[in-house]
Structures are given as C-alpha cells and as structure tokens.
mmCIF file with all atom_site columns, C-alpha atoms in Angstrom:
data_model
loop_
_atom_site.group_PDB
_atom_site.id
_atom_site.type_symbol
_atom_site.label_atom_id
_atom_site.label_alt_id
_atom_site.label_comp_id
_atom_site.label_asym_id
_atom_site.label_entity_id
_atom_site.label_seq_id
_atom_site.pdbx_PDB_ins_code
_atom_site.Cartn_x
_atom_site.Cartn_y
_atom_site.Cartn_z
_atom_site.occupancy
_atom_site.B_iso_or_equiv
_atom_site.pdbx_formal_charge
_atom_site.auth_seq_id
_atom_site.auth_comp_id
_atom_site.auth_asym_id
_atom_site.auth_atom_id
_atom_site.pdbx_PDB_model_num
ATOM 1   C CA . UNK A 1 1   ? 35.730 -0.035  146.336 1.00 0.00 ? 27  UNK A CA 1
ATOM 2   C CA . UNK A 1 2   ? 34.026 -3.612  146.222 1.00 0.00 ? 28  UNK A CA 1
ATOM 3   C CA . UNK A 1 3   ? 30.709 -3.237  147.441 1.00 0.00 ? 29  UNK A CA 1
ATOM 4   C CA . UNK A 1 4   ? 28.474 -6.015  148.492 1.00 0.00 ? 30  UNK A CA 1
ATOM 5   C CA . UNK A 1 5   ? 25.371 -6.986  151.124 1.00 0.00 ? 31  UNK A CA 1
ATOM 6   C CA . UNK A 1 6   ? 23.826 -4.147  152.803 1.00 0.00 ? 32  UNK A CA 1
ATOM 7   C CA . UNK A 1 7   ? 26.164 -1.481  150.784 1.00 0.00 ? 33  UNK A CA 1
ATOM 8   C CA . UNK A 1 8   ? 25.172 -2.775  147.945 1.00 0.00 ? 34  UNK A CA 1
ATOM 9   C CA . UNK A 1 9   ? 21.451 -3.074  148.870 1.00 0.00 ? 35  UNK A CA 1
ATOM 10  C CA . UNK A 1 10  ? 21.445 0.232   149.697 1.00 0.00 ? 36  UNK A CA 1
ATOM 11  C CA . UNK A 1 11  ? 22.006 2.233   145.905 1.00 0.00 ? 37  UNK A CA 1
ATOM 12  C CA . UNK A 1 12  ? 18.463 0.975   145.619 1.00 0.00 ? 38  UNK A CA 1
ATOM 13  C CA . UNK A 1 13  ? 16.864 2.286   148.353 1.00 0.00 ? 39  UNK A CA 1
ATOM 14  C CA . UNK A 1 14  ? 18.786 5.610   148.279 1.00 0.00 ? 40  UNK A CA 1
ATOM 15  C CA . UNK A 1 15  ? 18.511 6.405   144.682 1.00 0.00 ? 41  UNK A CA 1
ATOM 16  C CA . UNK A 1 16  ? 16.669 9.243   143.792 1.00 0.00 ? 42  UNK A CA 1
ATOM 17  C CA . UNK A 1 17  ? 15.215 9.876   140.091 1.00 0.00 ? 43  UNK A CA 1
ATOM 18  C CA . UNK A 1 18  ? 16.592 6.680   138.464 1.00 0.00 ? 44  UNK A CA 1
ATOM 19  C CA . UNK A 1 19  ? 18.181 2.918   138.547 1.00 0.00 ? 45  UNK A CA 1
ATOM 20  C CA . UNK A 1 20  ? 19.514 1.880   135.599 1.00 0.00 ? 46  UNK A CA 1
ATOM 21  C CA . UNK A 1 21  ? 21.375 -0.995  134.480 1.00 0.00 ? 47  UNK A CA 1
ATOM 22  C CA . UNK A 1 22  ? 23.224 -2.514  130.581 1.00 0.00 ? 48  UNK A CA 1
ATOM 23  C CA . UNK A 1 23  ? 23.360 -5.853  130.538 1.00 0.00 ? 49  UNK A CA 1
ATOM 24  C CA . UNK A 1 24  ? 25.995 -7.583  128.072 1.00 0.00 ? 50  UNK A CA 1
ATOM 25  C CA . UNK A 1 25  ? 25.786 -11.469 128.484 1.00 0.00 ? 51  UNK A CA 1
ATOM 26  C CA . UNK A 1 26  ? 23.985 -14.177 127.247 1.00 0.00 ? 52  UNK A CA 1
ATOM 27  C CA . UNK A 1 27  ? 23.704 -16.085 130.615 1.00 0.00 ? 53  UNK A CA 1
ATOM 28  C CA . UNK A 1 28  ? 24.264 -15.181 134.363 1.00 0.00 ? 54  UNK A CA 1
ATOM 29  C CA . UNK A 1 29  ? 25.110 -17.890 136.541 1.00 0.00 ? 55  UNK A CA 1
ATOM 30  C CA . UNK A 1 30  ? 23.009 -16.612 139.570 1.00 0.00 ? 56  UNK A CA 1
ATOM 31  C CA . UNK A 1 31  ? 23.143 -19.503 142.671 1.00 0.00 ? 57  UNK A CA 1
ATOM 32  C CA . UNK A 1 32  ? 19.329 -18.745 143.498 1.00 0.00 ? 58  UNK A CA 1
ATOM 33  C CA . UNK A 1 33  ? 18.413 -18.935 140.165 1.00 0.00 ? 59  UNK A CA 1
ATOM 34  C CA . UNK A 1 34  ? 19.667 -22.780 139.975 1.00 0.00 ? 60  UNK A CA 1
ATOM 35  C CA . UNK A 1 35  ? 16.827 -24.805 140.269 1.00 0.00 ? 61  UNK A CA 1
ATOM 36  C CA . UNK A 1 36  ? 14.089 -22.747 138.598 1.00 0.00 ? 62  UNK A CA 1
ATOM 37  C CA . UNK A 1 37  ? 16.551 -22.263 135.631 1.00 0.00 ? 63  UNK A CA 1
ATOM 38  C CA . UNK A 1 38  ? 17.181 -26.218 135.607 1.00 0.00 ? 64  UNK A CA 1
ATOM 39  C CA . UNK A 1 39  ? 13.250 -26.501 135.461 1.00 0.00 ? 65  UNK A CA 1
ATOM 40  C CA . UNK A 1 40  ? 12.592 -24.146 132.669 1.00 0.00 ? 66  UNK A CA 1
ATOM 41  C CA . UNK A 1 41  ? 14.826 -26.156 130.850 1.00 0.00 ? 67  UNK A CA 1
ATOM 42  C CA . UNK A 1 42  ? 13.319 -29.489 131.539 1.00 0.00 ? 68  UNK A CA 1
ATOM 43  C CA . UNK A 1 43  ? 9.904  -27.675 130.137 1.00 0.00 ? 69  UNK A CA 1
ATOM 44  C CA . UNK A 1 44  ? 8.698  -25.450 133.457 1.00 0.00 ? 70  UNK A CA 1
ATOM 45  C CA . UNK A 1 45  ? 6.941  -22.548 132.810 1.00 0.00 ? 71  UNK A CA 1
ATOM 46  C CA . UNK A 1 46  ? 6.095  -18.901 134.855 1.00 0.00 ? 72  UNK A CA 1
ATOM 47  C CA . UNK A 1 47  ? 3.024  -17.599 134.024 1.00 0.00 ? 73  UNK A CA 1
ATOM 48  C CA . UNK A 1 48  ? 2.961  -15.914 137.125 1.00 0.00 ? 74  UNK A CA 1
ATOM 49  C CA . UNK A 1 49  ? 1.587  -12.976 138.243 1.00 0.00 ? 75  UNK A CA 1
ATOM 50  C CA . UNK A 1 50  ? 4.634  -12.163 140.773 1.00 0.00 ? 76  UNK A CA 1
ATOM 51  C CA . UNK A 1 51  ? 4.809  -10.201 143.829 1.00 0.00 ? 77  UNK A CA 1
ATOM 52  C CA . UNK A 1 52  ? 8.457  -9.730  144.868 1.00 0.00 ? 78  UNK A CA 1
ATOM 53  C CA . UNK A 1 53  ? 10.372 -7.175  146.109 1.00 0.00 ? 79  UNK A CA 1
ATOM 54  C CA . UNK A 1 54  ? 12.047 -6.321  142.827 1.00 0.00 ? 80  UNK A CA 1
ATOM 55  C CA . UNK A 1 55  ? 8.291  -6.114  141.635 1.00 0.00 ? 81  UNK A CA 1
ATOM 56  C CA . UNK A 1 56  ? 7.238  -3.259  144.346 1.00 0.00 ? 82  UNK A CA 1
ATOM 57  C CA . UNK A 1 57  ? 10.434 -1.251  143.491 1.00 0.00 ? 83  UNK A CA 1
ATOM 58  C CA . UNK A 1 58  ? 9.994  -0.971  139.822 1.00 0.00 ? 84  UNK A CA 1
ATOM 59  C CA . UNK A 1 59  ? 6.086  -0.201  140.574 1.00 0.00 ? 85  UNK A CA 1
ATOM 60  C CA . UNK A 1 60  ? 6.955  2.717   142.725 1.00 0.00 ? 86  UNK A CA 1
ATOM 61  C CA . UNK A 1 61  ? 11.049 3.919   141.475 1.00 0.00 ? 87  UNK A CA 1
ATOM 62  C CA . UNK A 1 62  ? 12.193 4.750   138.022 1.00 0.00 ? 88  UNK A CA 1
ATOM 63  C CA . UNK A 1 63  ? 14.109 0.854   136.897 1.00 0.00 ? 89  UNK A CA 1
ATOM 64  C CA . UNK A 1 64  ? 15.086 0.241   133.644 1.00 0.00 ? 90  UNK A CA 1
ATOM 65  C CA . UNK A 1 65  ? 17.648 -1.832  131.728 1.00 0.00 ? 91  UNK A CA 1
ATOM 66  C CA . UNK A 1 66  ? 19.031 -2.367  128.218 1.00 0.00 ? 92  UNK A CA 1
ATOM 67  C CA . UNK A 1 67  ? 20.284 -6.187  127.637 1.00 0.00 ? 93  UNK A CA 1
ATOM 68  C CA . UNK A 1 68  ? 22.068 -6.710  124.791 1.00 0.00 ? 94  UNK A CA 1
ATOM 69  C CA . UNK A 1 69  ? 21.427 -10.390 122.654 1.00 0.00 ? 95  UNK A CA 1
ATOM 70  C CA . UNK A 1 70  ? 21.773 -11.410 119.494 1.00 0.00 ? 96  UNK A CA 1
ATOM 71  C CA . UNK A 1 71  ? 19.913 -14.823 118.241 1.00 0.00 ? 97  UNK A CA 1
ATOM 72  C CA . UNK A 1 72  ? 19.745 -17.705 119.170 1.00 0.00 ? 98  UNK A CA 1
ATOM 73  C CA . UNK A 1 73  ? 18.701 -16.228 122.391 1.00 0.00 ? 99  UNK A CA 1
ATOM 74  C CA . UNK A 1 74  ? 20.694 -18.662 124.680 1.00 0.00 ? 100 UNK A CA 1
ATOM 75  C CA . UNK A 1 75  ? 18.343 -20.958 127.154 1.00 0.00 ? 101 UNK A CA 1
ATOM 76  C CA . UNK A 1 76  ? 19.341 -18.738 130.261 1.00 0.00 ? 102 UNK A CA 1
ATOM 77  C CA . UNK A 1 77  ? 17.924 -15.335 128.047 1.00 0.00 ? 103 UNK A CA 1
ATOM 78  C CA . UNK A 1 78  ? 14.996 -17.394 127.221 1.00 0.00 ? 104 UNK A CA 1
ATOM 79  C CA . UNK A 1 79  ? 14.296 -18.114 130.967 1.00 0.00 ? 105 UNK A CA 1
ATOM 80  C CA . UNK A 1 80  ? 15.571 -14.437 132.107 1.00 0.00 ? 106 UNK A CA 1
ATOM 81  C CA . UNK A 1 81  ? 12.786 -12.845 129.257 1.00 0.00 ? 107 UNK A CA 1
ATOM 82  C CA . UNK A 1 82  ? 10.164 -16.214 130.606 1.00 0.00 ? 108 UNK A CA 1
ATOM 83  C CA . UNK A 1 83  ? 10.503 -15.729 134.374 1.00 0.00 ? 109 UNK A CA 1
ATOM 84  C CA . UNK A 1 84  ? 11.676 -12.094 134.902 1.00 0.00 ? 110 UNK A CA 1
ATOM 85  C CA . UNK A 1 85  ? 11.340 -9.353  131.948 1.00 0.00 ? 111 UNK A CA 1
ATOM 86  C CA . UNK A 1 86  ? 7.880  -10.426 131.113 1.00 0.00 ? 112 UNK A CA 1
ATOM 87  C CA . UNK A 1 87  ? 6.461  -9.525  134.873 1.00 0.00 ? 113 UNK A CA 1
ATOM 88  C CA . UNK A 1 88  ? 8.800  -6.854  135.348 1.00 0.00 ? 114 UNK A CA 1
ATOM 89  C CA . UNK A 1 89  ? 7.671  -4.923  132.050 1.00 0.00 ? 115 UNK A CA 1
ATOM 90  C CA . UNK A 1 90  ? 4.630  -4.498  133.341 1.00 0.00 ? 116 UNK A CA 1
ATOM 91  C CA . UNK A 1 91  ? 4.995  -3.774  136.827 1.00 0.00 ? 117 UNK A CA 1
ATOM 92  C CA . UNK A 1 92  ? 6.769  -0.664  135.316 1.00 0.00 ? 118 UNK A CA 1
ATOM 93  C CA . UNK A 1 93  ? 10.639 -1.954  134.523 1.00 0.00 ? 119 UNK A CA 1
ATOM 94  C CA . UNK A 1 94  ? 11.573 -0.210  131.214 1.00 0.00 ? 120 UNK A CA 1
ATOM 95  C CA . UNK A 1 95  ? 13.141 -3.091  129.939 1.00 0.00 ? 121 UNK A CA 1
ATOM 96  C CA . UNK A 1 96  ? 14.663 -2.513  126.268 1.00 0.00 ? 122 UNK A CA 1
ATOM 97  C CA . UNK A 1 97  ? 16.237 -5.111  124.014 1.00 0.00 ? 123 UNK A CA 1
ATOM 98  C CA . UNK A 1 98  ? 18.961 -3.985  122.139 1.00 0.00 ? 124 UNK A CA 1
ATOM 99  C CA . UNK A 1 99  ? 19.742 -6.801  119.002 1.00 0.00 ? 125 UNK A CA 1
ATOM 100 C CA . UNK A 1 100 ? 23.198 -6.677  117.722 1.00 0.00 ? 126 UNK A CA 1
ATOM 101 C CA . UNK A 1 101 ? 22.839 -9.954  115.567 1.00 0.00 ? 127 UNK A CA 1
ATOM 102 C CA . UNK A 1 102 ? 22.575 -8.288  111.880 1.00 0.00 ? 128 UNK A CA 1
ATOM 103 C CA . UNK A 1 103 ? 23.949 -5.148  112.939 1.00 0.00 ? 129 UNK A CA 1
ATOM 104 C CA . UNK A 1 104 ? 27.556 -3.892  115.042 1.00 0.00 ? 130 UNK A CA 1
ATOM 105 C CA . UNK A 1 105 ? 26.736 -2.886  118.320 1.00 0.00 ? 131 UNK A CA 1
ATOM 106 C CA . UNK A 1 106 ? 26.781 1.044   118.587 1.00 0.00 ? 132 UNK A CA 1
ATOM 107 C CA . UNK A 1 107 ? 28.683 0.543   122.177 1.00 0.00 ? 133 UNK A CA 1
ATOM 108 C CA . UNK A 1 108 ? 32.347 0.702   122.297 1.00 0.00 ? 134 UNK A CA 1
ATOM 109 C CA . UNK A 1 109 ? 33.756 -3.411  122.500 1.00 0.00 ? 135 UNK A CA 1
ATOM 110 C CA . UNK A 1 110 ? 34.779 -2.804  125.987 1.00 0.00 ? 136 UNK A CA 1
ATOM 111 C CA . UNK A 1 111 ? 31.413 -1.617  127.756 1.00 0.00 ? 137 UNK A CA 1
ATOM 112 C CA . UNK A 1 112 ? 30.542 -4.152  130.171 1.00 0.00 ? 138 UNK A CA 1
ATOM 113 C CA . UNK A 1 113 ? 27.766 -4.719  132.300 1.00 0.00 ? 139 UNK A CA 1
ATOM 114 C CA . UNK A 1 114 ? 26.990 -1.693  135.102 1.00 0.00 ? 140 UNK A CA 1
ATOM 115 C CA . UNK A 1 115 ? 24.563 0.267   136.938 1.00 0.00 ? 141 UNK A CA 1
ATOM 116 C CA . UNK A 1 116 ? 24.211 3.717   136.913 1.00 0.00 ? 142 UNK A CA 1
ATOM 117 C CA . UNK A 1 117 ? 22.234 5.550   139.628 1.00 0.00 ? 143 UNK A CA 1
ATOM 118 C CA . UNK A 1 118 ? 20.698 9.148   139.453 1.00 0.00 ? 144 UNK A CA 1
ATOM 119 C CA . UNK A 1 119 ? 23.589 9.454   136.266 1.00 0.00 ? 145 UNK A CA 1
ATOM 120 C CA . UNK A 1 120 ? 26.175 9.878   139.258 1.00 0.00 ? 146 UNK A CA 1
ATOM 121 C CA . UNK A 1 121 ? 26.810 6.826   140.814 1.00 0.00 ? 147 UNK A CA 1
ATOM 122 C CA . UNK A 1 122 ? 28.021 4.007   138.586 1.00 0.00 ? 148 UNK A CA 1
ATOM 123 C CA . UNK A 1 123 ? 28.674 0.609   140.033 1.00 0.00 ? 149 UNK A CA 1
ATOM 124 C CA . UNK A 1 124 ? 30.829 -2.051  137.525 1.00 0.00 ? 150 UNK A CA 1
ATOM 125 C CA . UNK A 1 125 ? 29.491 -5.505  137.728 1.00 0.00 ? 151 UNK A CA 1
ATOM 126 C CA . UNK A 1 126 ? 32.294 -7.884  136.718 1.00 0.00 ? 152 UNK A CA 1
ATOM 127 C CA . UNK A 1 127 ? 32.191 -11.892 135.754 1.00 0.00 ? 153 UNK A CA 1
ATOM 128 C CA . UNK A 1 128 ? 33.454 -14.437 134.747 1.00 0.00 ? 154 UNK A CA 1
ATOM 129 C CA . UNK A 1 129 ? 33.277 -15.233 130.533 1.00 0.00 ? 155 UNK A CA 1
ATOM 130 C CA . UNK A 1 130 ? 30.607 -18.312 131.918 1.00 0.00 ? 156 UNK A CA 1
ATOM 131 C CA . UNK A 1 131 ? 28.314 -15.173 133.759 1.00 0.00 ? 157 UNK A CA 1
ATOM 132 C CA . UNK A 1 132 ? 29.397 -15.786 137.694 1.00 0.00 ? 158 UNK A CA 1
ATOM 133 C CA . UNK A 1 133 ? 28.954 -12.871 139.198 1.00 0.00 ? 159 UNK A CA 1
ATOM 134 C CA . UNK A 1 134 ? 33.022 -11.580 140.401 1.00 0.00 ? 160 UNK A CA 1
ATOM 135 C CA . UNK A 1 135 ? 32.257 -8.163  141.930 1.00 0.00 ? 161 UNK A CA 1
ATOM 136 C CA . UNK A 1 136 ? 30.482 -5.205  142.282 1.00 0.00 ? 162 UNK A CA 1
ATOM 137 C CA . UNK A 1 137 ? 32.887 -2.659  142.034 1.00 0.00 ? 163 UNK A CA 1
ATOM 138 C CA . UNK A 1 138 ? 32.258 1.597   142.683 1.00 0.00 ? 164 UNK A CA 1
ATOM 139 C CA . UNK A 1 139 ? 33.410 3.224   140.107 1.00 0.00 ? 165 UNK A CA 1
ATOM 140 C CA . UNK A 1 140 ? 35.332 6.199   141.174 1.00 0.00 ? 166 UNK A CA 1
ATOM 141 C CA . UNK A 1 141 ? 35.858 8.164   138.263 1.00 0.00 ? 167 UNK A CA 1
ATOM 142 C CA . UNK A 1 142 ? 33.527 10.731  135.600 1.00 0.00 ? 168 UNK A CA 1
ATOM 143 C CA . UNK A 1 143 ? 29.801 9.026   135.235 1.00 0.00 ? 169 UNK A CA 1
ATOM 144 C CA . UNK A 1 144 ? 30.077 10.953  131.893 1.00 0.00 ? 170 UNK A CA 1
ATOM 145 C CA . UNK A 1 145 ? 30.627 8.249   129.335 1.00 0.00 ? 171 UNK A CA 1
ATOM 146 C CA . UNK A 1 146 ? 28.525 6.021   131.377 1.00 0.00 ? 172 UNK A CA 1
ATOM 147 C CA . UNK A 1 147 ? 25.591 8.284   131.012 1.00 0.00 ? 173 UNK A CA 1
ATOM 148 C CA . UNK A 1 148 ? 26.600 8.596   127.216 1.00 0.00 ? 174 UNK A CA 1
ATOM 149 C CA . UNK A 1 149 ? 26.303 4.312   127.216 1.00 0.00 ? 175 UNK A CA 1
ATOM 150 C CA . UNK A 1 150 ? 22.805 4.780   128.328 1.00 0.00 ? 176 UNK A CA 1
ATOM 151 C CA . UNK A 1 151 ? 22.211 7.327   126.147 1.00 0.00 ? 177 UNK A CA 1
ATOM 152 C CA . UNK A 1 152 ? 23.176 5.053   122.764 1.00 0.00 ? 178 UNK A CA 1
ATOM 153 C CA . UNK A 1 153 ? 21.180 2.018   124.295 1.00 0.00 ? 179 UNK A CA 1
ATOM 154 C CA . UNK A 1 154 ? 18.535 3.559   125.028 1.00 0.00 ? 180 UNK A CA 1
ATOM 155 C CA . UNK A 1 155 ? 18.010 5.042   121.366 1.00 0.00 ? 181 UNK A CA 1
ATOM 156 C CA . UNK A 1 156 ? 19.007 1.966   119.586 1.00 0.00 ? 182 UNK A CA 1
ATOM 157 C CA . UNK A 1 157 ? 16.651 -0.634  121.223 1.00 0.00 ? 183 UNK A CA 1
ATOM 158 C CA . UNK A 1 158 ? 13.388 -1.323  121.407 1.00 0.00 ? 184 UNK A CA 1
ATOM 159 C CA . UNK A 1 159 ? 11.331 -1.844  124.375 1.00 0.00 ? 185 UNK A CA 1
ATOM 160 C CA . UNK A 1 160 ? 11.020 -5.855  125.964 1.00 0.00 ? 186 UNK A CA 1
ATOM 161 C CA . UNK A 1 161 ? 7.140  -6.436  124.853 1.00 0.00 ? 187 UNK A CA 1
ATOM 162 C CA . UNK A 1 162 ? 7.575  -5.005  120.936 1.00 0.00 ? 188 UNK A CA 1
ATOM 163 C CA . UNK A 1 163 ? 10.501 -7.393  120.918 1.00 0.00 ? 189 UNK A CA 1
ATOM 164 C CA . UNK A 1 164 ? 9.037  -10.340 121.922 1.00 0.00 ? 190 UNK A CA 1
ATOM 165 C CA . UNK A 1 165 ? 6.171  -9.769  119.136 1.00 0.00 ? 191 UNK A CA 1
ATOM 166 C CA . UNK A 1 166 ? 8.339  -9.648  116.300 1.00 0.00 ? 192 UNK A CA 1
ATOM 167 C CA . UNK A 1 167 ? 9.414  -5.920  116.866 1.00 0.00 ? 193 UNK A CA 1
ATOM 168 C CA . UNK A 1 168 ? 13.030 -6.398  116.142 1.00 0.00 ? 194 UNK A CA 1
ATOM 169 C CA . UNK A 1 169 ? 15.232 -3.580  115.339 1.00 0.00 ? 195 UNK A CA 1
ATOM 170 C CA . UNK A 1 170 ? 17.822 -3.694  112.638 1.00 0.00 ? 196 UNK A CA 1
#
C-alpha cells in the first residue's frame, strides 16, 4: 500500500513510544528544499534558532534517525547537517551519524531508507539513484529485521553533535 498526504501525515501523529527513521543517501532531491539548498550553495547560511512543526514534534515525541555518509560529505549532507540536524539535535531529535568511509557498513547492501514506528509499523521510502522521492510504501510483512536494522545503527554510530566535533567512529 502506497501511502501519501494525510495517510502519510498521520504515522506521526498516531505513533505512540517512537518515530524512527535510516537514512542511506547522500542527497534528497526534496522540491521545497530547492531554493534554500541553491542558497547554501552560493554561501547562505542557517544559524537559526527554528520553530517548525518538525521542531515541536521532536520536543514533545520520541524522533530519531541514523543517516549513513561516508566523506566527502556531499553539498546536499552539508546543507541537511547546516539547516536541519543541527536545530533538530537539540530540540530533542536523536540524530546519529553512522560513517562507513574506512569501515564496511554493518547493514546488509540492500537496506534502504525506511521508517519504523512503535517497532510495528514500517513504511519503505523508495527513490530514485539521484534522491527523488518515488514512494512511500507500507510494508506489510514481519517489522523484525527492521527493528534488528535499528538495532545495528544505532550501536555503530555516534550521535550528530560528537560527529560534527571530530567524534568520528571507525
């Protein structure tokens, strides 16, 4: 089942204990992301502080993510860690950085990106190899090795902020 607008929308306000999402690409081509990515590029900066209504979720709900990168961070992870991870983080996103660019990536080749919600709902999110978003797709079948992915990214990254200082697991 494809899920999308208000469907989709909704595994965020219905989820009970915990959102959590693996992210496997070095860009996402995100339409209302456009013109502040083609600023930060040209030199823009976002100090911010941010209110949003990502940024009252993850200061109320249980968020967290795991994006795996290896270096050269590409210019859209530069931007994504610039204008999102560094005001999420604090609001209370655990956002973990998993580097797999001197070591193999302890996740099977094949894991791509997905949500998992309350470990029993698991939606994949499929693209295209250039990060356009495809679909959101319900996954129908056992959470189990889905919980197990989280489990393994979880223990083999490190969280955003010791990252960005230098904090970078081998």
């Amino acid at each position: 089942m494809l899920l999308d607008g208000e469907e989709w929308a909704a595994k965020f306000k219905t989820f009970q204990r915990e959102a959590w999402r693996l992210e496997t690409l070095p860009q996402y081509l995100v339409p209302q992301e456009a013109e502040e990515f083609a600023a930060f590029k040209a030199g823009a900066r976002f100090p911010g502080p941010y209110e949003d209504s990502w940024i009252a979720m993850v200061r109320t709900r249980n968020v967290g993510r795991v994006h795996i990168v290896r270096q050269p961070l590409s210019d859209y992870l530069r931007f994504e860690f610039e204008r999102y991870y560094q005001h999420q983080a604090p609001a209370g996103e655990d956002i973990r950085i998993l580097d797999v660019t001197d070591r193999l990536n302890p996740l099977p080749e094949d894991v791509g990106d997905f949500w998992i919600f309350d470990h029993a709902t698991v939606v994949l999110m499929h693209y295209q190899p250039d990060g356009k978003q495809i679909s959101r797709e319900l996954y129908e079948g056992d959470p189990g090795p889905f919980v197990e992915y989280q489990r393994i990214a979880l223990a083999e990254s490190v969280p955003f902020r010791e990252y960005v200082n230098g904090g970078h697991r081998a």
